[in-house]
Amino acid sequence: MSMKHLQTYRVIPNIPEPLAFLEILSRNLWWSWKATAVELFRRMDPRLWRASGRNPLLFLTLVPQQRMEELAADDSFLAHLDRVRKRFESGIRIAPREAQPFADNEVVAYFSMEFGLHESIPIFAGGLGILAGDHMKASSDLSLPLVGVGLMYRRGYFRQVLDADGMQQEEYPATDLYVLPVEKARDDDGNETVVSVAGPEGDILARVWQIRVGRLRLLLLDTSLLENPPEVRQITSNLYVADPKTRLCQELVLGVGGMRALTALGLYPKVCHMNEGHSAFSGLERLALTMDTREMDLATAMEVVPRTTIFTTHTPVAAGHDEFHVPLVTPALKGFEERLGVSVQEILSWGQPRGASADSPLCMFYLGLRMSQYCNGVSRLHGQVARKMWAHEWPDKPVDEVPITHITNGVHLASWLSPEISLLFARYLGPLWHRDPQNENQYRRIDEIYDEELWHAHEMARARLLRVCRDHVAGQYRRRNAPRPVQEEVQGLLDPDALTIGFARRFATYKRAYLLFMDPERLEAIINSEKRPVQFIFAGKAHPRDNEGKDIIKQIVAFAQRPSVRHRMIFLEDYDMHLARVLVQGADVWLNTPRRPHEACGTSGMKAAINGVLNVSILDGWWAEGYDETVGWAIGEREDSHSDPAFQDVLESQALYNVLENDVVPTYYDRKNGNAPLRWIRMMKNAMKLTMEKFSGMRMVREYRDRFYFPAAACFDELIADGGVQARGLAEQRQRLLSLWNQVWIALPRAEREGPFRVGDSVVVTAEVHLGALTPDEVRVEVYSGKLEAMDQVASSWAAEMVVDKPLGDGRYSYRGTLTCQASGRYGFSARVLPRGDDWQKNIPGLMTWASTS
């Protein structure tokens, strides 16, 4: 019977006073990356802990009151609780900011469409969100003044269910906010924070929630307010909706609304970091905010905002960036006309390609790029790909000088490390190893871990993986009403002694999960070897609209149901962070088969490596810079996409089988007298050391801090000092350069003598430069040289500044420089003129003039 006008109320656990800290702990995600805190909850009731989805708030409502009273009188449990409490209080204490260029209310605002903090908080879809979560955790560990800004999705990303044929179905269960560690964000006066954003069809109201992540706050905007029309309430219902209008609204709420939320809470975003282009609208709001609070005009604000903005791109395919058609986005930007003092057409042009027509869609990548001095890819190879992809923005620059750099992703080690390995690290490396994993004196102690101890720890993690897999598959069978004999087979799934290979990730076509199955007979032979068997565990979701990805899943499920392999191959439904942790901790091998260079980074391989799981991967993303033969195996060579993708698939599938048969399997089963595989263990240790040294989240965030955050914050102080005099000077200089650059011309440079030259020779080069009304102090003239790849193509280059030799009158100057011959080979040289200044000024598109004959 339905009843109207029901009034709701909540009943919360009556936690005994000695256990009161549990409630505090459950409301800060700090617990999620502290093994001793996770164990505290699990110890209370392991069965209920699993049943709650490892969600402390829900878990505490399930623990019987009698069990609470027992624990309140349990000296051992109370001692454990006290240890966790002391670590918590130390771990969330805000460190002094004397060495940081941030005042108390100044922050780095870190915008991301998704945040993967823990599986119990379903506001993420995949790698982008997991990376954002790890970034926040590492920033908390480093006590950075960073605030996350995202969206509060009421239904999150979909839950995956496979039907009897292996076809993916999607479910969107509603999220119960009352079992999430969220609270309403309030201003200094205790008022709830609600912001308003102009959308394509009217104003959008968004409430601001917050989650505590160690020392930091994550702000989440939510449009599910009664004051909004029903369709507006749905804006923050699901991640990555297909409807362009809803997607636009989400990105307006994230960027514009996120900036307004920070302001309403008394936080000043001194530096902004956009994790992908979804939040690029934040740049418009930040321009308006800077103009208003600093009393600047737009040209001056445009010298401040980009110099204090970071833009990280994760997408190595141009078509992967969001675009919005002009008629859709124009109404939402109308309000910026008056605030910025320019037309909507001008604002739109900031998000359109150079020279594009006025009706070209607004591309969020271009908008992010034009608002950021610091632009980076997420691995060395991805940085190269991004420079090549967007080189047309700087048509006069060599590709290797396009101002897009890279900071290779890292993973928050404590969040992904198995409990067994964590105990080993605490014993051999010291209890505070996670604070400075890059310290060589620390990570080299991994070699001191006894081989038998490390192997035993790994075997325990593998046993847990197999147990979780069996339970998971049993649940899948029950949901499908599988016949009883099939259900009873579950306990015979997977061999505890067989080489176990994991493959778990988003099922996008470019990740080529099908590569393993291109020669089914050969694969069956590998799996069913009598003396050296191999088993495979698959997991992952395809995008709801990616039918090709769904078909790949279906094909894998069909293969795994073959009687000959069904005990050694499974597909786990509904891949989430919990399954990810269990897999990267317990597998023996982590398999990755993307089509190079489409994998921007691929952090799951790092999570596996820190647990001693060995990677077998295409040389793409992070593996292209992390691989050597002592830490894992490569599939194929360093070759980018072939002109014939089908032929490339055949070649690389055969390379995969060869690596498995000739290298991986023999190394794993190379054991004397039944002992542990010593060479394998040596590789495990090398993989762990590699990850600590180069691929930790602490290394990543320190790099962002030292290369981007701190320099940007210091630059901000310089630009706004004395009423913004320096920023105004830069704006005037930019306008001067743009208006006078057409007068710049440089003649072909001349070497003082003809070659050939010998290694070590220095050759003087001169060139005549016409600067017109500009002066030598405003430009930089360079001699440019590089090894020739073809008649007019340079493979690797360098540039050296030339100096004025003498003025020639009428704005003309003779410049002199030096060519240094460092290595033998065939070289070409030229000369060029570019603006003098910092990276933002010297990279103004179109302001580079190369030597010519006229």
mmCIF file of C-alpha atoms in Angstrom, residues 479-822:
data_model
loop_
_atom_site.group_PDB
_atom_site.id
_atom_site.type_symbol
_atom_site.label_atom_id
_atom_site.label_comp_id
_atom_site.label_asym_id
_atom_site.label_seq_id
_atom_site.Cartn_x
_atom_site.Cartn_y
_atom_site.Cartn_z
ATOM 1 C CA ARG A 479 21.696 -14.381 -11.102
ATOM 2 C CA ARG A 480 21.451 -16.216 -14.413
ATOM 3 C CA ASN A 481 19.647 -19.196 -12.830
ATOM 4 C CA ALA A 482 22.338 -21.511 -14.143
ATOM 5 C CA PRO A 483 21.686 -25.243 -13.754
ATOM 6 C CA ARG A 484 22.725 -26.704 -10.402
ATOM 7 C CA PRO A 485 25.564 -28.829 -11.882
ATOM 8 C CA VAL A 486 27.061 -25.652 -13.363
ATOM 9 C CA GLN A 487 26.773 -23.845 -10.035
ATOM 10 C CA GLU A 488 28.420 -26.757 -8.234
ATOM 11 C CA GLU A 489 31.446 -26.544 -10.557
ATOM 12 C CA VAL A 490 32.432 -23.157 -9.101
ATOM 13 C CA GLN A 491 34.702 -24.539 -6.397
ATOM 14 C CA GLY A 492 36.713 -26.307 -9.070
ATOM 15 C CA LEU A 493 37.364 -23.117 -10.997
ATOM 16 C CA LEU A 494 40.992 -22.029 -11.330
ATOM 17 C CA ASP A 495 44.054 -23.947 -10.249
ATOM 18 C CA PRO A 496 45.908 -22.585 -7.184
ATOM 19 C CA ASP A 497 49.243 -23.675 -8.681
ATOM 20 C CA ALA A 498 48.777 -22.542 -12.305
ATOM 21 C CA LEU A 499 50.329 -19.405 -13.789
ATOM 22 C CA THR A 500 47.546 -16.799 -13.475
ATOM 23 C CA ILE A 501 47.262 -13.977 -16.008
ATOM 24 C CA GLY A 502 44.966 -10.998 -15.428
ATOM 25 C CA PHE A 503 43.437 -8.716 -18.053
ATOM 26 C CA ALA A 504 41.100 -6.076 -16.617
ATOM 27 C CA ARG A 505 40.331 -2.678 -18.100
ATOM 28 C CA ARG A 506 37.817 -0.726 -20.139
ATOM 29 C CA PHE A 507 36.775 -2.745 -23.170
ATOM 30 C CA ALA A 508 37.490 -0.095 -25.768
ATOM 31 C CA THR A 509 38.315 -1.568 -29.176
ATOM 32 C CA TYR A 510 41.839 -0.083 -29.270
ATOM 33 C CA LYS A 511 42.754 -2.091 -26.162
ATOM 34 C CA ARG A 512 42.426 -5.213 -28.335
ATOM 35 C CA ALA A 513 41.355 -7.802 -25.780
ATOM 36 C CA TYR A 514 40.743 -10.026 -28.802
ATOM 37 C CA LEU A 515 44.466 -10.264 -29.571
ATOM 38 C CA LEU A 516 44.857 -13.266 -27.276
ATOM 39 C CA PHE A 517 42.130 -15.193 -29.092
ATOM 40 C CA MET A 518 43.277 -14.879 -32.711
ATOM 41 C CA ASP A 519 44.692 -18.420 -32.733
ATOM 42 C CA PRO A 520 42.268 -20.379 -30.506
ATOM 43 C CA GLU A 521 44.023 -23.733 -30.895
ATOM 44 C CA ARG A 522 47.381 -22.301 -29.891
ATOM 45 C CA LEU A 523 45.768 -20.545 -26.921
ATOM 46 C CA GLU A 524 44.077 -23.788 -25.810
ATOM 47 C CA ALA A 525 47.407 -25.572 -25.986
ATOM 48 C CA ILE A 526 48.979 -22.937 -23.713
ATOM 49 C CA ILE A 527 46.108 -23.169 -21.229
ATOM 50 C CA ASN A 528 45.946 -26.968 -21.096
ATOM 51 C CA SER A 529 49.633 -27.811 -20.902
ATOM 52 C CA GLU A 530 49.927 -30.777 -18.516
ATOM 53 C CA LYS A 531 53.173 -29.707 -16.899
ATOM 54 C CA ARG A 532 52.915 -25.903 -17.259
ATOM 55 C CA PRO A 533 49.243 -24.854 -17.249
ATOM 56 C CA VAL A 534 48.117 -21.222 -17.630
ATOM 57 C CA GLN A 535 44.828 -19.610 -16.581
ATOM 58 C CA PHE A 536 43.231 -16.258 -17.436
ATOM 59 C CA ILE A 537 40.976 -13.886 -15.505
ATOM 60 C CA PHE A 538 39.188 -11.167 -17.483
ATOM 61 C CA ALA A 539 37.133 -8.226 -16.261
ATOM 62 C CA GLY A 540 36.048 -4.861 -17.595
ATOM 63 C CA LYS A 541 33.169 -2.813 -18.950
ATOM 64 C CA ALA A 542 32.391 -1.610 -22.455
ATOM 65 C CA HIS A 543 30.800 1.801 -22.892
ATOM 66 C CA PRO A 544 26.996 1.400 -23.176
ATOM 67 C CA ARG A 545 27.134 2.636 -26.795
ATOM 68 C CA ASP A 546 30.260 0.676 -27.764
ATOM 69 C CA ASN A 547 28.786 -2.341 -29.514
ATOM 70 C CA GLU A 548 32.194 -3.492 -30.738
ATOM 71 C CA GLY A 549 33.484 -3.556 -27.175
ATOM 72 C CA LYS A 550 30.408 -5.496 -26.059
ATOM 73 C CA ASP A 551 30.978 -8.015 -28.845
ATOM 74 C CA ILE A 552 34.546 -8.584 -27.663
ATOM 75 C CA ILE A 553 33.271 -9.356 -24.156
ATOM 76 C CA LYS A 554 30.702 -11.736 -25.630
ATOM 77 C CA GLN A 555 33.399 -13.539 -27.621
ATOM 78 C CA ILE A 556 35.598 -13.947 -24.540
ATOM 79 C CA VAL A 557 32.702 -15.314 -22.499
ATOM 80 C CA ALA A 558 31.867 -17.759 -25.304
ATOM 81 C CA PHE A 559 35.475 -18.984 -25.453
ATOM 82 C CA ALA A 560 35.614 -19.306 -21.655
ATOM 83 C CA GLN A 561 32.525 -21.577 -21.761
ATOM 84 C CA ARG A 562 34.284 -24.171 -23.906
ATOM 85 C CA PRO A 563 34.473 -27.419 -21.926
ATOM 86 C CA SER A 564 38.206 -27.667 -22.615
ATOM 87 C CA VAL A 565 39.060 -24.354 -20.909
ATOM 88 C CA ARG A 566 36.121 -23.454 -18.670
ATOM 89 C CA HIS A 567 38.017 -24.276 -15.460
ATOM 90 C CA ARG A 568 40.944 -22.028 -16.406
ATOM 91 C CA MET A 569 39.321 -18.956 -17.920
ATOM 92 C CA ILE A 570 36.666 -16.682 -16.417
ATOM 93 C CA PHE A 571 35.126 -13.272 -17.028
ATOM 94 C CA LEU A 572 34.156 -11.318 -13.893
ATOM 95 C CA GLU A 573 31.119 -9.059 -14.151
ATOM 96 C CA ASP A 574 30.914 -5.492 -12.908
ATOM 97 C CA TYR A 575 34.615 -4.615 -12.651
ATOM 98 C CA ASP A 576 35.173 -2.091 -9.848
ATOM 99 C CA MET A 577 37.960 -0.843 -7.579
ATOM 100 C CA HIS A 578 37.637 -3.809 -5.244
ATOM 101 C CA LEU A 579 38.076 -6.324 -8.065
ATOM 102 C CA ALA A 580 40.894 -4.181 -9.456
ATOM 103 C CA ARG A 581 42.755 -4.304 -6.142
ATOM 104 C CA VAL A 582 42.334 -8.050 -5.782
ATOM 105 C CA LEU A 583 43.458 -8.641 -9.373
ATOM 106 C CA VAL A 584 46.573 -6.433 -9.354
ATOM 107 C CA GLN A 585 47.584 -7.929 -6.014
ATOM 108 C CA GLY A 586 47.005 -11.604 -6.790
ATOM 109 C CA ALA A 587 47.691 -12.224 -10.476
ATOM 110 C CA ASP A 588 51.107 -13.476 -11.564
ATOM 111 C CA VAL A 589 51.088 -11.566 -14.869
ATOM 112 C CA TRP A 590 49.319 -8.389 -15.982
ATOM 113 C CA LEU A 591 48.479 -8.439 -19.682
ATOM 114 C CA ASN A 592 47.993 -5.314 -21.811
ATOM 115 C CA THR A 593 47.538 -5.284 -25.591
ATOM 116 C CA PRO A 594 46.627 -1.751 -26.783
ATOM 117 C CA ARG A 595 47.211 -0.514 -30.312
ATOM 118 C CA ARG A 596 50.269 1.722 -29.913
ATOM 119 C CA PRO A 597 50.233 4.709 -29.422
ATOM 120 C CA HIS A 598 46.593 4.845 -28.251
ATOM 121 C CA GLU A 599 47.254 4.016 -24.584
ATOM 122 C CA ALA A 600 47.976 7.374 -22.981
ATOM 123 C CA CYS A 601 49.459 5.794 -19.854
ATOM 124 C CA GLY A 602 47.854 2.626 -18.435
ATOM 125 C CA THR A 603 48.261 2.896 -14.660
ATOM 126 C CA SER A 604 46.860 -0.570 -13.874
ATOM 127 C CA GLY A 605 50.225 -2.008 -14.900
ATOM 128 C CA MET A 606 51.930 0.147 -12.265
ATOM 129 C CA LYS A 607 49.510 -1.096 -9.586
ATOM 130 C CA ALA A 608 50.341 -4.655 -10.571
ATOM 131 C CA ALA A 609 54.093 -3.993 -10.596
ATOM 132 C CA ILE A 610 54.233 -2.600 -7.048
ATOM 133 C CA ASN A 611 52.727 -5.920 -5.940
ATOM 134 C CA GLY A 612 55.375 -7.864 -7.829
ATOM 135 C CA VAL A 613 53.010 -8.818 -10.657
ATOM 136 C CA LEU A 614 54.985 -8.906 -13.908
ATOM 137 C CA ASN A 615 53.761 -6.985 -16.940
ATOM 138 C CA VAL A 616 53.437 -8.465 -20.428
ATOM 139 C CA SER A 617 52.517 -5.524 -22.610
ATOM 140 C CA ILE A 618 52.720 -3.685 -25.879
ATOM 141 C CA LEU A 619 55.358 -0.920 -25.570
ATOM 142 C CA ASP A 620 52.766 1.823 -25.150
ATOM 143 C CA GLY A 621 51.993 4.366 -22.440
ATOM 144 C CA TRP A 622 54.044 3.997 -19.269
ATOM 145 C CA TRP A 623 55.492 0.624 -20.352
ATOM 146 C CA ALA A 624 57.334 2.322 -23.231
ATOM 147 C CA GLU A 625 59.476 4.107 -20.631
ATOM 148 C CA GLY A 626 59.342 1.569 -17.791
ATOM 149 C CA TYR A 627 60.160 -1.647 -19.630
ATOM 150 C CA ASP A 628 63.424 -3.478 -19.589
ATOM 151 C CA GLU A 629 63.985 -7.226 -19.676
ATOM 152 C CA THR A 630 64.599 -7.415 -15.918
ATOM 153 C CA VAL A 631 61.080 -6.256 -14.939
ATOM 154 C CA GLY A 632 58.721 -7.897 -17.446
ATOM 155 C CA TRP A 633 58.169 -8.609 -21.118
ATOM 156 C CA ALA A 634 57.363 -6.613 -24.257
ATOM 157 C CA ILE A 635 54.994 -7.702 -27.019
ATOM 158 C CA GLY A 636 56.417 -6.674 -30.391
ATOM 159 C CA GLU A 637 58.597 -3.653 -31.046
ATOM 160 C CA ARG A 638 58.236 0.118 -30.651
ATOM 161 C CA GLU A 639 56.116 0.456 -33.767
ATOM 162 C CA ASP A 640 53.106 2.750 -34.059
ATOM 163 C CA SER A 641 49.847 1.864 -35.780
ATOM 164 C CA HIS A 642 50.450 -0.091 -38.989
ATOM 165 C CA SER A 643 48.902 1.004 -42.279
ATOM 166 C CA ASP A 644 47.137 -2.364 -42.248
ATOM 167 C CA PRO A 645 45.680 -2.797 -38.713
ATOM 168 C CA ALA A 646 44.498 -6.357 -39.401
ATOM 169 C CA PHE A 647 48.020 -7.392 -40.426
ATOM 170 C CA GLN A 648 49.433 -5.681 -37.343
ATOM 171 C CA ASP A 649 46.983 -7.616 -35.167
ATOM 172 C CA VAL A 650 48.167 -10.910 -36.669
ATOM 173 C CA LEU A 651 51.823 -10.042 -36.130
ATOM 174 C CA GLU A 652 51.358 -8.904 -32.546
ATOM 175 C CA SER A 653 49.076 -11.777 -31.584
ATOM 176 C CA GLN A 654 51.802 -14.179 -32.734
ATOM 177 C CA ALA A 655 54.361 -12.128 -30.789
ATOM 178 C CA LEU A 656 52.134 -12.479 -27.705
ATOM 179 C CA TYR A 657 51.928 -16.270 -28.038
ATOM 180 C CA ASN A 658 55.703 -16.426 -28.552
ATOM 181 C CA VAL A 659 56.393 -14.378 -25.425
ATOM 182 C CA LEU A 660 54.062 -16.537 -23.344
ATOM 183 C CA GLU A 661 55.406 -19.853 -24.646
ATOM 184 C CA ASN A 662 59.111 -19.022 -24.819
ATOM 185 C CA ASP A 663 59.639 -16.570 -21.959
ATOM 186 C CA VAL A 664 56.837 -16.136 -19.446
ATOM 187 C CA VAL A 665 55.744 -19.742 -18.880
ATOM 188 C CA PRO A 666 59.279 -21.214 -18.724
ATOM 189 C CA THR A 667 60.426 -18.533 -16.260
ATOM 190 C CA TYR A 668 57.435 -19.087 -13.974
ATOM 191 C CA TYR A 669 57.875 -22.858 -13.901
ATOM 192 C CA ASP A 670 61.675 -22.769 -13.617
ATOM 193 C CA ARG A 671 61.908 -24.297 -10.132
ATOM 194 C CA LYS A 672 64.502 -26.568 -8.648
ATOM 195 C CA ASN A 673 63.353 -29.310 -6.294
ATOM 196 C CA GLY A 674 59.907 -27.749 -6.042
ATOM 197 C CA ASN A 675 61.213 -24.494 -4.608
ATOM 198 C CA ALA A 676 60.028 -20.983 -5.468
ATOM 199 C CA PRO A 677 60.912 -19.642 -8.960
ATOM 200 C CA LEU A 678 64.031 -17.638 -8.115
ATOM 201 C CA ARG A 679 64.444 -15.796 -11.424
ATOM 202 C CA TRP A 680 60.753 -14.829 -11.340
ATOM 203 C CA ILE A 681 61.120 -13.500 -7.789
ATOM 204 C CA ARG A 682 64.160 -11.476 -8.838
ATOM 205 C CA MET A 683 62.009 -9.874 -11.563
ATOM 206 C CA MET A 684 59.233 -9.256 -9.006
ATOM 207 C CA LYS A 685 61.652 -7.297 -6.832
ATOM 208 C CA ASN A 686 62.924 -5.314 -9.817
ATOM 209 C CA ALA A 687 59.335 -4.415 -10.790
ATOM 210 C CA MET A 688 58.624 -3.209 -7.257
ATOM 211 C CA LYS A 689 61.765 -1.078 -7.178
ATOM 212 C CA LEU A 690 60.998 0.392 -10.602
ATOM 213 C CA THR A 691 57.496 1.413 -9.495
ATOM 214 C CA MET A 692 58.724 2.997 -6.284
ATOM 215 C CA GLU A 693 61.453 4.927 -8.060
ATOM 216 C CA LYS A 694 59.556 6.191 -11.100
ATOM 217 C CA PHE A 695 55.829 5.499 -11.028
ATOM 218 C CA SER A 696 54.446 6.411 -7.610
ATOM 219 C CA GLY A 697 51.717 8.990 -7.072
ATOM 220 C CA MET A 698 54.066 10.841 -4.714
ATOM 221 C CA ARG A 699 56.596 11.266 -7.544
ATOM 222 C CA MET A 700 53.824 12.410 -9.890
ATOM 223 C CA VAL A 701 52.349 15.008 -7.531
ATOM 224 C CA ARG A 702 55.778 16.275 -6.499
ATOM 225 C CA GLU A 703 56.510 16.808 -10.183
ATOM 226 C CA TYR A 704 53.270 18.741 -10.667
ATOM 227 C CA ARG A 705 54.093 20.730 -7.544
ATOM 228 C CA ASP A 706 57.665 21.593 -8.445
ATOM 229 C CA ARG A 707 57.224 22.131 -12.202
ATOM 230 C CA PHE A 708 53.747 23.636 -12.298
ATOM 231 C CA TYR A 709 51.936 24.463 -9.037
ATOM 232 C CA PHE A 710 54.627 26.370 -7.156
ATOM 233 C CA PRO A 711 56.027 28.263 -10.173
ATOM 234 C CA ALA A 712 52.475 29.215 -11.200
ATOM 235 C CA ALA A 713 51.618 30.405 -7.692
ATOM 236 C CA ALA A 714 54.819 32.465 -7.477
ATOM 237 C CA CYS A 715 54.076 33.901 -10.928
ATOM 238 C CA PHE A 716 50.586 34.887 -9.758
ATOM 239 C CA ASP A 717 52.051 36.916 -6.890
ATOM 240 C CA GLU A 718 54.417 38.693 -9.261
ATOM 241 C CA LEU A 719 51.708 39.459 -11.794
ATOM 242 C CA ILE A 720 49.239 41.013 -9.350
ATOM 243 C CA ALA A 721 51.813 42.908 -7.239
ATOM 244 C CA ASP A 722 51.513 46.699 -7.237
ATOM 245 C CA GLY A 723 48.031 46.639 -8.691
ATOM 246 C CA GLY A 724 48.955 44.242 -11.489
ATOM 247 C CA VAL A 725 51.555 46.490 -13.119
ATOM 248 C CA GLN A 726 53.575 43.532 -14.481
ATOM 249 C CA ALA A 727 50.478 41.840 -15.925
ATOM 250 C CA ARG A 728 49.429 45.079 -17.643
ATOM 251 C CA GLY A 729 52.910 45.460 -19.083
ATOM 252 C CA LEU A 730 52.742 41.934 -20.479
ATOM 253 C CA ALA A 731 49.334 42.627 -22.034
ATOM 254 C CA GLU A 732 50.669 45.773 -23.694
ATOM 255 C CA GLN A 733 53.727 43.885 -24.925
ATOM 256 C CA ARG A 734 51.565 41.100 -26.371
ATOM 257 C CA GLN A 735 49.493 43.618 -28.281
ATOM 258 C CA ARG A 736 52.632 45.355 -29.509
ATOM 259 C CA LEU A 737 54.111 42.070 -30.744
ATOM 260 C CA LEU A 738 50.897 41.055 -32.506
ATOM 261 C CA SER A 739 50.566 44.418 -34.244
ATOM 262 C CA LEU A 740 54.224 44.761 -35.325
ATOM 263 C CA TRP A 741 55.295 41.194 -36.046
ATOM 264 C CA ASN A 742 54.452 41.492 -39.739
ATOM 265 C CA GLN A 743 57.505 43.769 -40.028
ATOM 266 C CA VAL A 744 59.891 41.017 -38.868
ATOM 267 C CA TRP A 745 62.044 39.347 -41.511
ATOM 268 C CA ILE A 746 65.318 37.392 -41.355
ATOM 269 C CA ALA A 747 67.685 36.578 -44.200
ATOM 270 C CA LEU A 748 69.265 33.183 -44.737
ATOM 271 C CA PRO A 749 72.167 32.771 -42.289
ATOM 272 C CA ARG A 750 75.743 32.444 -43.529
ATOM 273 C CA ALA A 751 78.503 30.281 -42.059
ATOM 274 C CA GLU A 752 81.929 31.978 -41.903
ATOM 275 C CA ARG A 753 83.448 29.052 -43.813
ATOM 276 C CA GLU A 754 82.280 26.085 -45.818
ATOM 277 C CA GLY A 755 82.287 22.534 -44.529
ATOM 278 C CA PRO A 756 82.817 19.755 -44.045
ATOM 279 C CA PHE A 757 83.547 20.346 -40.372
ATOM 280 C CA ARG A 758 85.022 18.044 -37.775
ATOM 281 C CA VAL A 759 83.548 17.000 -34.440
ATOM 282 C CA GLY A 760 84.434 19.700 -31.910
ATOM 283 C CA ASP A 761 84.585 22.544 -34.459
ATOM 284 C CA SER A 762 82.758 25.805 -33.758
ATOM 285 C CA VAL A 763 81.506 27.803 -36.720
ATOM 286 C CA VAL A 764 80.397 31.436 -36.583
ATOM 287 C CA VAL A 765 77.050 32.128 -38.280
ATOM 288 C CA THR A 766 75.684 35.573 -39.160
ATOM 289 C CA ALA A 767 72.278 36.730 -40.345
ATOM 290 C CA GLU A 768 70.600 40.026 -41.198
ATOM 291 C CA VAL A 769 67.377 40.613 -39.257
ATOM 292 C CA HIS A 770 64.734 43.250 -39.968
ATOM 293 C CA LEU A 771 62.770 44.083 -36.800
ATOM 294 C CA GLY A 772 60.947 47.177 -37.984
ATOM 295 C CA ALA A 773 59.600 49.043 -34.945
ATOM 296 C CA LEU A 774 60.535 46.228 -32.555
ATOM 297 C CA THR A 775 63.832 46.301 -30.672
ATOM 298 C CA PRO A 776 66.421 43.561 -30.047
ATOM 299 C CA ASP A 777 65.333 43.479 -26.387
ATOM 300 C CA GLU A 778 61.861 42.319 -27.454
ATOM 301 C CA VAL A 779 62.918 39.367 -29.571
ATOM 302 C CA ARG A 780 65.156 36.345 -29.453
ATOM 303 C CA VAL A 781 67.100 35.436 -32.591
ATOM 304 C CA GLU A 782 68.366 31.856 -32.761
ATOM 305 C CA VAL A 783 70.525 29.713 -34.984
ATOM 306 C CA TYR A 784 68.689 26.418 -35.389
ATOM 307 C CA SER A 785 70.410 23.166 -36.339
ATOM 308 C CA GLY A 786 69.579 19.508 -36.481
ATOM 309 C CA LYS A 787 70.437 16.153 -37.951
ATOM 310 C CA LEU A 788 68.727 15.678 -41.292
ATOM 311 C CA GLU A 789 66.186 12.906 -41.705
ATOM 312 C CA ALA A 790 65.316 13.954 -45.268
ATOM 313 C CA MET A 791 66.269 16.925 -47.449
ATOM 314 C CA ASP A 792 64.051 19.326 -45.446
ATOM 315 C CA GLN A 793 63.233 17.361 -42.305
ATOM 316 C CA VAL A 794 65.156 17.487 -39.053
ATOM 317 C CA ALA A 795 65.116 14.433 -36.765
ATOM 318 C CA SER A 796 66.636 16.013 -33.662
ATOM 319 C CA SER A 797 67.445 19.662 -33.202
ATOM 320 C CA TRP A 798 68.851 22.339 -30.969
ATOM 321 C CA ALA A 799 68.800 26.123 -30.980
ATOM 322 C CA ALA A 800 71.301 28.666 -29.667
ATOM 323 C CA GLU A 801 70.737 32.365 -29.158
ATOM 324 C CA MET A 802 72.384 34.821 -31.547
ATOM 325 C CA VAL A 803 73.444 38.280 -30.402
ATOM 326 C CA VAL A 804 73.468 41.632 -32.131
ATOM 327 C CA ASP A 805 76.729 42.088 -33.982
ATOM 328 C CA LYS A 806 75.938 45.620 -35.156
ATOM 329 C CA PRO A 807 72.934 47.775 -36.100
ATOM 330 C CA LEU A 808 72.445 48.356 -39.835
ATOM 331 C CA GLY A 809 69.883 51.168 -39.633
ATOM 332 C CA ASP A 810 66.165 51.289 -40.576
ATOM 333 C CA GLY A 811 65.301 48.618 -38.006
ATOM 334 C CA ARG A 812 67.872 46.204 -39.438
ATOM 335 C CA TYR A 813 70.515 44.373 -37.394
ATOM 336 C CA SER A 814 73.346 41.975 -38.045
ATOM 337 C CA TYR A 815 73.248 38.996 -35.647
ATOM 338 C CA ARG A 816 76.058 36.586 -34.853
ATOM 339 C CA GLY A 817 75.863 33.053 -33.375
ATOM 340 C CA THR A 818 77.856 29.862 -33.151
ATOM 341 C CA LEU A 819 77.260 26.375 -34.507
ATOM 342 C CA THR A 820 78.988 23.686 -32.430
ATOM 343 C CA CYS A 821 79.683 20.367 -34.112
ATOM 344 C CA GLN A 822 79.103 17.764 -31.391
#
